[in-house]
Amino acid sequence: MRILIGVTACIAAYKAAELVRAFQKAGHGVRVCMTENAQSFVGLSTFRGLCQGHTKVSMFEDDDPIPHIHQAEWADALVIAPCTADVAAKMACGIADDLLTSTVLACTCPIFVAPAMNLHMYENPATQENLRTLQERGVHVISPDSGYLACGDVGPGKLPDPDDIAELVLGHMTAEGPLSGKRVLITSGPTVEPIDAVRYVSNHSSGKMGAAIAKAAADAGASVTVVSGPVSLRYDERAQVMDVRTAQEMLDACKGAFADADVAICAAAVADMRPENASEKKLKKGRDDELLSCIRMVKNPDILASLGAAKRPDQIVVGFAAETDDVLENARKKLQEKACDMIVANDVSKDVFGSDEDAVTLITSSGCETLPRMSKADIAKQLMKAILDLQKNKPGR
Ligand code: C5P
């Protein structure tokens, strides 16, 4: 998920740095937008350092003529923590006189505010009314903790623990996510088909696409199961990962998980063939040259096709088509032959394997959408949107 943190001029502004870390530790992308005055409490460089430079203060600090629109479009959630009485009041009135408040107006994503201030400021009827107004408009207001405040007063106004804020925000995002209550099964990575105890046949696959899909599905609120061949990356910690090696093992794992799944996305680079007889011992160079130079291959099961054939009317099955020639034509054929609801076609004649980016076309029976080259994370998000569209035409379970 992409989280934009708004930081305002409050003593607790330093805790926003811990909030950045809490979201990052949970695997989310974070950017920061500070108010001018927040810089009197915590330095711009702190956030720039934590967010690889992605921290802005002013509408006019760089070449981007519309930074508020770009920030708003980027964010899946805007979290203003700490939020001063002043910024809450501006938000309630729709004032947009700096980058943060302009971004608030441009945001269509969920907005969270964590008010933190002196207790009398917090309890002031004007502040309370503003927070109520925000709440009525759908802004999530995170109640402050009670305790010993910086001014010496004791009462409500303390910024809650950053880990608790992060947990609350992520919990909300997941529970309200468009795929909440849905189960998504993903195949990912390569399969390896043994020749002997040390040699194998396999395909190029880093698992990055599968990992991006797992994260996007979990961000959208789904319960995610990943059936993965050997990869060196880690999947999102919210996903249940089943490690397999061969295509047959991948099929067995998928068959078990598919009955409960609402959506299956086959992103694995499954080996089409496997050596008919894998030797348990290492074949010796010299002695076994004849065996090694002529390995008889047999067809592997097609996992995507079996899921397509087994799918109920309420289930969605999505496949990938990595092609070097006639990409769209071959992908359309695959859509029919493997009884899928969607094929994600990509041209692998260019630099794709192990890359963080790709250019794909989403093909369904009703048309196709070519996406510009973008990160695999963004492709995964677009894929979730397309799956939600497909779901609208599916009967309930
Ligand atoms: O037929 P082709 O291998 O090009 O199809 C690619 C799609 O089929 C991918 O979604 C891949 O995960 C899936 N597939 C599979 N089992 C195979 C071969 C491919 O699930 N044995």
mmCIF file of C-alpha atoms in Angstrom, residues 9-394:
data_model
loop_
_atom_site.group_PDB
_atom_site.id
_atom_site.type_symbol
_atom_site.label_atom_id
_atom_site.label_comp_id
_atom_site.label_asym_id
_atom_site.label_seq_id
_atom_site.Cartn_x
_atom_site.Cartn_y
_atom_site.Cartn_z
ATOM 1 C CA ALA A 9 3.193 21.586 13.780
ATOM 2 C CA CYS A 10 2.876 19.742 17.055
ATOM 3 C CA ILE A 11 5.397 18.629 19.677
ATOM 4 C CA ALA A 12 4.495 15.047 18.770
ATOM 5 C CA ALA A 13 5.706 15.631 15.176
ATOM 6 C CA TYR A 14 8.886 13.671 15.976
ATOM 7 C CA LYS A 15 6.725 10.568 16.505
ATOM 8 C CA ALA A 16 5.734 10.754 12.846
ATOM 9 C CA ALA A 17 9.227 9.444 12.042
ATOM 10 C CA GLU A 18 8.387 6.278 13.996
ATOM 11 C CA LEU A 19 5.071 6.099 12.171
ATOM 12 C CA VAL A 20 6.928 6.164 8.843
ATOM 13 C CA ARG A 21 9.065 3.250 10.061
ATOM 14 C CA ALA A 22 6.040 1.297 11.333
ATOM 15 C CA PHE A 23 4.390 1.412 7.903
ATOM 16 C CA GLN A 24 7.669 0.670 6.123
ATOM 17 C CA LYS A 25 8.347 -2.317 8.384
ATOM 18 C CA ALA A 26 4.939 -3.683 7.428
ATOM 19 C CA GLY A 27 6.078 -3.495 3.784
ATOM 20 C CA HIS A 28 4.276 -0.326 2.680
ATOM 21 C CA GLY A 29 5.552 2.589 0.612
ATOM 22 C CA VAL A 30 5.590 5.858 2.536
ATOM 23 C CA ARG A 31 5.893 9.503 1.538
ATOM 24 C CA VAL A 32 5.612 12.520 3.790
ATOM 25 C CA CYS A 33 4.023 15.940 3.351
ATOM 26 C CA MET A 34 4.869 18.414 6.129
ATOM 27 C CA THR A 35 3.411 21.816 6.842
ATOM 28 C CA GLU A 36 5.818 24.747 6.861
ATOM 29 C CA ASN A 37 5.529 25.079 10.653
ATOM 30 C CA ALA A 38 6.008 21.353 11.300
ATOM 31 C CA GLN A 39 9.646 21.962 10.319
ATOM 32 C CA SER A 40 10.095 23.912 13.568
ATOM 33 C CA PHE A 41 9.482 20.643 15.430
ATOM 34 C CA VAL A 42 11.184 18.031 13.260
ATOM 35 C CA GLY A 43 13.601 18.354 10.378
ATOM 36 C CA LEU A 44 12.772 17.854 6.747
ATOM 37 C CA SER A 45 15.957 15.797 6.382
ATOM 38 C CA THR A 46 14.710 13.236 8.898
ATOM 39 C CA PHE A 47 11.769 12.378 6.659
ATOM 40 C CA ARG A 48 13.760 12.776 3.442
ATOM 41 C CA GLY A 49 16.247 10.257 4.836
ATOM 42 C CA LEU A 50 13.529 7.815 5.865
ATOM 43 C CA CYS A 51 11.525 8.120 2.629
ATOM 44 C CA GLN A 52 14.325 8.113 0.027
ATOM 45 C CA GLY A 53 13.801 11.821 -0.545
ATOM 46 C CA HIS A 54 10.009 11.640 -0.927
ATOM 47 C CA THR A 55 9.077 14.447 1.430
ATOM 48 C CA LYS A 56 7.483 17.728 0.383
ATOM 49 C CA VAL A 57 6.480 20.906 2.141
ATOM 50 C CA SER A 58 5.570 23.534 -0.416
ATOM 51 C CA MET A 59 3.504 23.738 -3.584
ATOM 52 C CA PHE A 60 6.379 25.481 -5.310
ATOM 53 C CA GLU A 61 9.555 23.688 -4.241
ATOM 54 C CA ASP A 62 10.283 21.780 -7.441
ATOM 55 C CA ASP A 63 9.354 21.524 -11.113
ATOM 56 C CA ASP A 64 6.093 19.669 -10.475
ATOM 57 C CA PRO A 65 3.341 22.221 -11.215
ATOM 58 C CA ILE A 66 0.642 20.151 -9.453
ATOM 59 C CA PRO A 67 2.312 18.297 -6.559
ATOM 60 C CA HIS A 68 -0.945 18.189 -4.544
ATOM 61 C CA ILE A 69 -2.703 16.273 -7.344
ATOM 62 C CA HIS A 70 0.223 13.909 -7.838
ATOM 63 C CA GLN A 71 0.504 13.205 -4.110
ATOM 64 C CA ALA A 72 -3.236 12.577 -3.879
ATOM 65 C CA GLU A 73 -3.184 10.233 -6.885
ATOM 66 C CA TRP A 74 -0.186 8.359 -5.486
ATOM 67 C CA ALA A 75 -1.704 7.670 -2.053
ATOM 68 C CA ASP A 76 -3.865 4.691 -1.101
ATOM 69 C CA ALA A 77 -4.322 6.304 2.312
ATOM 70 C CA LEU A 78 -3.543 9.728 3.767
ATOM 71 C CA VAL A 79 -2.669 9.692 7.471
ATOM 72 C CA ILE A 80 -2.263 13.074 9.165
ATOM 73 C CA ALA A 81 -0.446 12.352 12.407
ATOM 74 C CA PRO A 82 -0.113 14.434 14.432
ATOM 75 C CA CYS A 83 -2.940 16.688 13.257
ATOM 76 C CA THR A 84 -3.146 20.122 14.869
ATOM 77 C CA ALA A 85 -6.406 21.903 15.725
ATOM 78 C CA ASP A 86 -5.523 24.362 12.971
ATOM 79 C CA VAL A 87 -5.195 21.753 10.215
ATOM 80 C CA ALA A 88 -8.360 19.959 11.385
ATOM 81 C CA ALA A 89 -10.177 23.324 11.215
ATOM 82 C CA LYS A 90 -8.861 24.030 7.730
ATOM 83 C CA MET A 91 -9.927 20.590 6.602
ATOM 84 C CA ALA A 92 -13.413 21.087 8.034
ATOM 85 C CA CYS A 93 -13.716 24.385 6.117
ATOM 86 C CA GLY A 94 -12.159 23.110 2.907
ATOM 87 C CA ILE A 95 -9.286 25.594 3.122
ATOM 88 C CA ALA A 96 -6.400 24.668 0.854
ATOM 89 C CA ASP A 97 -3.675 27.229 1.525
ATOM 90 C CA ASP A 98 -0.636 24.949 1.507
ATOM 91 C CA LEU A 99 0.518 21.664 -0.009
ATOM 92 C CA LEU A 100 -0.900 19.422 2.725
ATOM 93 C CA THR A 101 -4.375 20.967 2.877
ATOM 94 C CA SER A 102 -4.561 21.161 -0.940
ATOM 95 C CA THR A 103 -3.629 17.474 -1.074
ATOM 96 C CA VAL A 104 -6.413 16.700 1.412
ATOM 97 C CA LEU A 105 -8.984 18.237 -0.934
ATOM 98 C CA ALA A 106 -7.578 16.380 -3.932
ATOM 99 C CA CYS A 107 -7.546 12.980 -2.172
ATOM 100 C CA THR A 108 -10.140 10.376 -3.045
ATOM 101 C CA CYS A 109 -8.499 7.720 -0.865
ATOM 102 C CA PRO A 110 -9.378 7.081 2.817
ATOM 103 C CA ILE A 111 -8.114 9.847 5.122
ATOM 104 C CA PHE A 112 -7.103 9.322 8.743
ATOM 105 C CA VAL A 113 -6.370 12.129 11.218
ATOM 106 C CA ALA A 114 -4.788 11.699 14.630
ATOM 107 C CA PRO A 115 -5.410 14.942 16.529
ATOM 108 C CA ALA A 116 -2.743 15.781 19.110
ATOM 109 C CA MET A 117 -2.713 19.008 21.122
ATOM 110 C CA ASN A 118 -3.224 20.568 24.520
ATOM 111 C CA LEU A 119 -6.305 19.156 26.249
ATOM 112 C CA HIS A 120 -8.191 22.482 26.350
ATOM 113 C CA MET A 121 -7.524 23.000 22.656
ATOM 114 C CA TYR A 122 -8.771 19.458 22.029
ATOM 115 C CA GLU A 123 -11.867 19.896 24.173
ATOM 116 C CA ASN A 124 -12.650 23.328 22.739
ATOM 117 C CA PRO A 125 -16.113 23.144 21.108
ATOM 118 C CA ALA A 126 -14.684 24.521 17.852
ATOM 119 C CA THR A 127 -12.144 21.664 17.618
ATOM 120 C CA GLN A 128 -14.725 19.084 18.644
ATOM 121 C CA GLU A 129 -17.173 20.360 16.032
ATOM 122 C CA ASN A 130 -14.503 20.330 13.335
ATOM 123 C CA LEU A 131 -13.536 16.747 14.155
ATOM 124 C CA ARG A 132 -17.211 15.747 14.143
ATOM 125 C CA THR A 133 -17.642 17.397 10.733
ATOM 126 C CA LEU A 134 -14.648 15.477 9.386
ATOM 127 C CA GLN A 135 -15.997 12.240 10.806
ATOM 128 C CA GLU A 136 -19.407 12.847 9.228
ATOM 129 C CA ARG A 137 -17.651 13.279 5.886
ATOM 130 C CA GLY A 138 -15.985 9.904 6.226
ATOM 131 C CA VAL A 139 -12.593 10.951 7.608
ATOM 132 C CA HIS A 140 -11.350 8.426 10.182
ATOM 133 C CA VAL A 141 -10.572 10.355 13.349
ATOM 134 C CA ILE A 142 -8.179 8.469 15.633
ATOM 135 C CA SER A 143 -8.936 9.427 19.229
ATOM 136 C CA PRO A 144 -5.964 10.822 21.128
ATOM 137 C CA ASP A 145 -4.663 9.048 24.212
ATOM 138 C CA SER A 146 -5.095 10.577 27.642
ATOM 139 C CA GLY A 147 -2.054 11.265 29.742
ATOM 140 C CA TYR A 148 0.638 13.705 30.716
ATOM 141 C CA LEU A 149 0.834 16.285 27.924
ATOM 142 C CA ALA A 150 3.862 18.344 26.884
ATOM 143 C CA CYS A 151 2.327 21.505 28.393
ATOM 144 C CA GLY A 152 2.073 19.815 31.796
ATOM 145 C CA ASP A 153 -1.700 19.264 31.691
ATOM 146 C CA VAL A 154 -3.095 15.785 32.091
ATOM 147 C CA GLY A 155 -5.929 14.611 29.839
ATOM 148 C CA PRO A 156 -6.765 13.708 26.245
ATOM 149 C CA GLY A 157 -4.533 15.143 23.513
ATOM 150 C CA LYS A 158 -1.586 12.730 23.308
ATOM 151 C CA LEU A 159 -0.691 11.203 19.969
ATOM 152 C CA PRO A 160 -1.246 7.417 20.309
ATOM 153 C CA ASP A 161 1.730 5.088 19.942
ATOM 154 C CA PRO A 162 2.849 5.092 16.261
ATOM 155 C CA ASP A 163 2.666 1.264 16.104
ATOM 156 C CA ASP A 164 -0.957 1.435 17.290
ATOM 157 C CA ILE A 165 -1.794 4.109 14.689
ATOM 158 C CA ALA A 166 -0.236 1.994 11.933
ATOM 159 C CA GLU A 167 -2.108 -1.105 13.090
ATOM 160 C CA LEU A 168 -5.397 0.781 13.212
ATOM 161 C CA VAL A 169 -4.926 2.317 9.759
ATOM 162 C CA LEU A 170 -3.880 -0.968 8.169
ATOM 163 C CA GLY A 171 -6.721 -2.828 9.911
ATOM 164 C CA HIS A 172 -9.244 -0.317 8.532
ATOM 165 C CA MET A 173 -7.751 -0.442 5.057
ATOM 166 C CA THR A 174 -7.905 -4.245 5.013
ATOM 167 C CA ALA A 175 -11.398 -4.567 6.492
ATOM 168 C CA GLU A 176 -12.750 -1.970 4.093
ATOM 169 C CA GLY A 177 -10.690 -3.239 1.179
ATOM 170 C CA PRO A 178 -12.636 -4.194 -1.947
ATOM 171 C CA LEU A 179 -11.487 -7.825 -1.669
ATOM 172 C CA SER A 180 -12.140 -8.215 2.038
ATOM 173 C CA GLY A 181 -13.639 -11.632 2.794
ATOM 174 C CA LYS A 182 -12.288 -13.037 -0.500
ATOM 175 C CA ARG A 183 -9.640 -15.732 -0.875
ATOM 176 C CA VAL A 184 -7.039 -15.339 -3.570
ATOM 177 C CA LEU A 185 -4.804 -18.208 -4.673
ATOM 178 C CA ILE A 186 -1.608 -17.255 -6.521
ATOM 179 C CA THR A 187 0.967 -19.457 -8.233
ATOM 180 C CA SER A 188 4.372 -17.858 -8.440
ATOM 181 C CA GLY A 189 8.007 -18.461 -9.281
ATOM 182 C CA PRO A 190 9.421 -21.249 -11.432
ATOM 183 C CA THR A 191 9.010 -24.974 -11.062
ATOM 184 C CA VAL A 192 12.121 -27.144 -11.077
ATOM 185 C CA GLU A 193 12.021 -30.560 -12.658
ATOM 186 C CA PRO A 194 14.841 -32.873 -11.566
ATOM 187 C CA ILE A 195 17.132 -34.634 -14.023
ATOM 188 C CA ASP A 196 19.112 -36.223 -11.222
ATOM 189 C CA ALA A 197 20.118 -35.446 -7.637
ATOM 190 C CA VAL A 198 21.757 -32.136 -8.629
ATOM 191 C CA ARG A 199 20.578 -31.152 -12.100
ATOM 192 C CA TYR A 200 17.194 -29.827 -13.104
ATOM 193 C CA VAL A 201 15.184 -28.187 -15.887
ATOM 194 C CA SER A 202 13.486 -24.911 -15.074
ATOM 195 C CA ASN A 203 12.314 -21.521 -16.376
ATOM 196 C CA HIS A 204 13.412 -17.966 -15.694
ATOM 197 C CA SER A 205 11.257 -16.524 -12.924
ATOM 198 C CA SER A 206 12.149 -14.336 -9.975
ATOM 199 C CA GLY A 207 8.660 -14.543 -8.418
ATOM 200 C CA LYS A 208 8.519 -10.721 -8.367
ATOM 201 C CA MET A 209 5.228 -10.556 -10.244
ATOM 202 C CA GLY A 210 3.632 -13.166 -7.967
ATOM 203 C CA ALA A 211 4.951 -11.316 -4.910
ATOM 204 C CA ALA A 212 3.545 -8.003 -6.164
ATOM 205 C CA ILE A 213 0.164 -9.669 -6.785
ATOM 206 C CA ALA A 214 0.188 -11.236 -3.314
ATOM 207 C CA LYS A 215 0.823 -7.828 -1.755
ATOM 208 C CA ALA A 216 -1.808 -6.033 -3.852
ATOM 209 C CA ALA A 217 -4.397 -8.711 -3.022
ATOM 210 C CA ALA A 218 -3.579 -8.528 0.708
ATOM 211 C CA ASP A 219 -3.720 -4.712 0.561
ATOM 212 C CA ALA A 220 -7.171 -5.027 -0.998
ATOM 213 C CA GLY A 221 -8.230 -7.077 2.027
ATOM 214 C CA ALA A 222 -8.082 -10.603 0.572
ATOM 215 C CA SER A 223 -6.800 -13.714 2.360
ATOM 216 C CA VAL A 224 -3.901 -14.754 0.197
ATOM 217 C CA THR A 225 -2.363 -18.167 -0.441
ATOM 218 C CA VAL A 226 0.778 -18.318 -2.579
ATOM 219 C CA VAL A 227 1.915 -21.637 -4.035
ATOM 220 C CA SER A 228 5.496 -20.899 -4.935
ATOM 221 C CA GLY A 229 8.350 -22.637 -6.641
ATOM 222 C CA PRO A 230 11.892 -21.908 -5.378
ATOM 223 C CA VAL A 231 12.545 -18.141 -5.261
ATOM 224 C CA SER A 232 14.954 -16.006 -3.310
ATOM 225 C CA LEU A 233 12.490 -13.282 -2.371
ATOM 226 C CA ARG A 234 10.112 -13.125 0.574
ATOM 227 C CA TYR A 235 6.378 -12.891 0.073
ATOM 228 C CA ASP A 236 4.216 -10.425 1.980
ATOM 229 C CA GLU A 237 3.967 -11.661 5.536
ATOM 230 C CA ARG A 238 0.149 -11.623 5.355
ATOM 231 C CA ALA A 239 0.221 -14.349 2.687
ATOM 232 C CA GLN A 240 0.156 -18.058 3.495
ATOM 233 C CA VAL A 241 2.996 -19.511 1.436
ATOM 234 C CA MET A 242 3.124 -23.153 0.292
ATOM 235 C CA ASP A 243 6.573 -24.040 -1.009
ATOM 236 C CA VAL A 244 6.722 -26.545 -3.847
ATOM 237 C CA ARG A 245 9.341 -27.602 -6.377
ATOM 238 C CA THR A 246 7.814 -29.460 -9.296
ATOM 239 C CA ALA A 247 4.760 -28.746 -11.461
ATOM 240 C CA GLN A 248 3.057 -31.840 -10.063
ATOM 241 C CA GLU A 249 3.586 -30.587 -6.494
ATOM 242 C CA MET A 250 2.281 -27.162 -7.540
ATOM 243 C CA LEU A 251 -0.827 -28.753 -9.065
ATOM 244 C CA ASP A 252 -1.476 -30.853 -5.943
ATOM 245 C CA ALA A 253 -1.173 -27.787 -3.697
ATOM 246 C CA CYS A 254 -3.421 -25.716 -5.969
ATOM 247 C CA LYS A 255 -6.098 -28.397 -6.213
ATOM 248 C CA GLY A 256 -6.373 -28.403 -2.425
ATOM 249 C CA ALA A 257 -6.560 -24.613 -2.133
ATOM 250 C CA PHE A 258 -8.731 -23.871 -5.175
ATOM 251 C CA ALA A 259 -12.030 -25.161 -3.754
ATOM 252 C CA ASP A 260 -11.971 -22.406 -1.127
ATOM 253 C CA ALA A 261 -10.650 -19.704 -3.437
ATOM 254 C CA ASP A 262 -12.694 -16.937 -5.029
ATOM 255 C CA VAL A 263 -9.892 -15.975 -7.398
ATOM 256 C CA ALA A 264 -6.901 -17.930 -8.736
ATOM 257 C CA ILE A 265 -4.060 -16.087 -10.427
ATOM 258 C CA CYS A 266 -1.500 -18.308 -12.130
ATOM 259 C CA ALA A 267 1.651 -16.237 -12.436
ATOM 260 C CA ALA A 268 4.089 -19.140 -12.066
ATOM 261 C CA ALA A 269 6.495 -20.010 -14.861
ATOM 262 C CA VAL A 270 5.657 -23.698 -14.847
ATOM 263 C CA ALA A 271 8.003 -25.984 -16.753
ATOM 264 C CA ASP A 272 5.998 -27.440 -19.618
ATOM 265 C CA MET A 273 8.046 -30.630 -19.674
ATOM 266 C CA ARG A 274 9.923 -32.733 -17.151
ATOM 267 C CA PRO A 275 12.505 -35.485 -17.529
ATOM 268 C CA GLU A 276 10.612 -38.767 -17.694
ATOM 269 C CA ASN A 277 12.976 -40.532 -15.340
ATOM 270 C CA ALA A 278 14.790 -38.476 -12.763
ATOM 271 C CA SER A 279 17.786 -40.296 -11.366
ATOM 272 C CA GLU A 280 17.978 -40.313 -7.568
ATOM 273 C CA LYS A 281 21.775 -40.294 -7.782
ATOM 274 C CA LYS A 282 23.946 -37.805 -9.608
ATOM 275 C CA LEU A 283 24.612 -38.968 -13.147
ATOM 276 C CA LYS A 284 28.372 -39.169 -13.708
ATOM 277 C CA LYS A 285 30.088 -37.258 -16.470
ATOM 278 C CA GLY A 286 31.859 -39.818 -18.634
ATOM 279 C CA ARG A 287 30.066 -42.884 -17.285
ATOM 280 C CA ASP A 288 26.518 -41.535 -17.870
ATOM 281 C CA ASP A 289 27.205 -39.317 -20.915
ATOM 282 C CA GLU A 290 24.660 -41.188 -22.992
ATOM 283 C CA LEU A 291 21.911 -40.698 -20.381
ATOM 284 C CA LEU A 292 22.851 -37.029 -19.953
ATOM 285 C CA SER A 293 22.949 -36.248 -23.654
ATOM 286 C CA CYS A 294 19.526 -37.696 -24.376
ATOM 287 C CA ILE A 295 17.006 -36.892 -21.678
ATOM 288 C CA ARG A 296 13.510 -37.984 -22.578
ATOM 289 C CA MET A 297 10.961 -35.378 -21.593
ATOM 290 C CA VAL A 298 7.267 -35.846 -20.816
ATOM 291 C CA LYS A 299 4.512 -33.239 -20.541
ATOM 292 C CA ASN A 300 3.753 -31.653 -17.196
ATOM 293 C CA PRO A 301 0.179 -31.060 -16.091
ATOM 294 C CA ASP A 302 -1.163 -27.627 -17.019
ATOM 295 C CA ILE A 303 -2.207 -26.111 -13.709
ATOM 296 C CA LEU A 304 -4.005 -23.108 -15.167
ATOM 297 C CA ALA A 305 -5.974 -25.307 -17.569
ATOM 298 C CA SER A 306 -6.993 -27.676 -14.745
ATOM 299 C CA LEU A 307 -8.187 -24.791 -12.576
ATOM 300 C CA GLY A 308 -10.015 -23.310 -15.584
ATOM 301 C CA ALA A 309 -11.719 -26.653 -16.211
ATOM 302 C CA ALA A 310 -12.641 -27.099 -12.540
ATOM 303 C CA LYS A 311 -13.850 -23.567 -11.841
ATOM 304 C CA ARG A 312 -17.331 -22.883 -10.535
ATOM 305 C CA PRO A 313 -19.358 -20.030 -12.078
ATOM 306 C CA ASP A 314 -18.556 -17.799 -9.093
ATOM 307 C CA GLN A 315 -14.779 -18.302 -9.351
ATOM 308 C CA ILE A 316 -12.355 -16.193 -11.356
ATOM 309 C CA VAL A 317 -9.254 -17.687 -12.952
ATOM 310 C CA VAL A 318 -6.513 -15.476 -14.332
ATOM 311 C CA GLY A 319 -3.505 -16.663 -16.306
ATOM 312 C CA PHE A 320 -0.369 -15.088 -17.680
ATOM 313 C CA ALA A 321 0.945 -15.436 -21.196
ATOM 314 C CA ALA A 322 4.637 -14.769 -21.572
ATOM 315 C CA GLU A 323 5.280 -14.680 -25.284
ATOM 316 C CA THR A 324 7.993 -13.536 -27.658
ATOM 317 C CA ASP A 325 5.873 -13.572 -30.870
ATOM 318 C CA ASP A 326 2.243 -12.787 -31.735
ATOM 319 C CA VAL A 327 1.710 -11.873 -28.105
ATOM 320 C CA LEU A 328 -1.958 -10.826 -28.222
ATOM 321 C CA GLU A 329 -3.079 -13.513 -30.633
ATOM 322 C CA ASN A 330 -1.488 -16.258 -28.542
ATOM 323 C CA ALA A 331 -2.903 -14.778 -25.353
ATOM 324 C CA ARG A 332 -6.445 -14.724 -26.783
ATOM 325 C CA LYS A 333 -6.063 -18.376 -27.752
ATOM 326 C CA LYS A 334 -4.964 -19.174 -24.209
ATOM 327 C CA LEU A 335 -8.013 -17.399 -22.780
ATOM 328 C CA GLN A 336 -10.237 -19.832 -24.705
ATOM 329 C CA GLU A 337 -8.169 -22.992 -24.385
ATOM 330 C CA LYS A 338 -7.560 -22.686 -20.663
ATOM 331 C CA ALA A 339 -11.088 -21.408 -19.862
ATOM 332 C CA CYS A 340 -9.758 -18.332 -18.057
ATOM 333 C CA ASP A 341 -11.582 -15.139 -17.205
ATOM 334 C CA MET A 342 -8.519 -13.053 -17.972
ATOM 335 C CA ILE A 343 -5.069 -13.413 -19.476
ATOM 336 C CA VAL A 344 -2.269 -11.018 -18.645
ATOM 337 C CA ALA A 345 -0.154 -10.958 -21.779
ATOM 338 C CA ASN A 346 3.426 -9.793 -21.738
ATOM 339 C CA ASP A 347 6.125 -9.652 -24.334
ATOM 340 C CA VAL A 348 9.170 -11.331 -22.838
ATOM 341 C CA SER A 349 11.411 -10.638 -25.795
ATOM 342 C CA LYS A 350 12.549 -7.547 -23.847
ATOM 343 C CA ASP A 351 14.050 -7.192 -20.397
ATOM 344 C CA VAL A 352 11.378 -8.684 -18.072
ATOM 345 C CA PHE A 353 12.864 -11.495 -16.027
ATOM 346 C CA GLY A 354 13.968 -10.278 -12.635
ATOM 347 C CA SER A 355 12.957 -6.736 -13.558
ATOM 348 C CA ASP A 356 10.785 -4.547 -11.339
ATOM 349 C CA GLU A 357 8.853 -3.333 -14.364
ATOM 350 C CA ASP A 358 6.831 -4.801 -17.197
ATOM 351 C CA ALA A 359 4.385 -3.799 -19.928
ATOM 352 C CA VAL A 360 1.266 -5.970 -20.109
ATOM 353 C CA THR A 361 -2.127 -6.218 -21.757
ATOM 354 C CA LEU A 362 -5.151 -7.437 -19.815
ATOM 355 C CA ILE A 363 -7.331 -9.590 -22.056
ATOM 356 C CA THR A 364 -10.862 -10.728 -21.244
ATOM 357 C CA SER A 365 -13.660 -12.051 -23.426
ATOM 358 C CA SER A 366 -15.060 -8.525 -23.627
ATOM 359 C CA GLY A 367 -11.930 -6.688 -24.697
ATOM 360 C CA CYS A 368 -8.355 -5.808 -23.912
ATOM 361 C CA GLU A 369 -6.564 -3.039 -22.051
ATOM 362 C CA THR A 370 -2.922 -2.314 -22.769
ATOM 363 C CA LEU A 371 -1.149 -0.791 -19.793
ATOM 364 C CA PRO A 372 1.904 1.419 -20.273
ATOM 365 C CA ARG A 373 5.215 0.117 -18.930
ATOM 366 C CA MET A 374 5.002 0.366 -15.150
ATOM 367 C CA SER A 375 6.259 -1.245 -11.969
ATOM 368 C CA LYS A 376 5.104 -4.783 -11.205
ATOM 369 C CA ALA A 377 3.516 -3.330 -8.030
ATOM 370 C CA ASP A 378 1.389 -1.011 -10.178
ATOM 371 C CA ILE A 379 0.515 -3.805 -12.608
ATOM 372 C CA ALA A 380 -0.648 -5.883 -9.640
ATOM 373 C CA LYS A 381 -2.892 -3.027 -8.488
ATOM 374 C CA GLN A 382 -4.391 -2.629 -11.965
ATOM 375 C CA LEU A 383 -4.942 -6.370 -12.036
ATOM 376 C CA MET A 384 -6.908 -6.176 -8.760
ATOM 377 C CA LYS A 385 -9.089 -3.440 -10.292
ATOM 378 C CA ALA A 386 -9.730 -5.567 -13.370
ATOM 379 C CA ILE A 387 -10.575 -8.565 -11.152
ATOM 380 C CA LEU A 388 -13.083 -6.436 -9.224
ATOM 381 C CA ASP A 389 -14.693 -5.512 -12.550
ATOM 382 C CA LEU A 390 -14.932 -9.187 -13.492
ATOM 383 C CA GLN A 391 -16.444 -9.962 -10.121
ATOM 384 C CA LYS A 392 -19.357 -7.614 -10.766
ATOM 385 C CA ASN A 393 -20.631 -10.041 -13.407
ATOM 386 C CA LYS A 394 -20.162 -13.176 -11.298
#
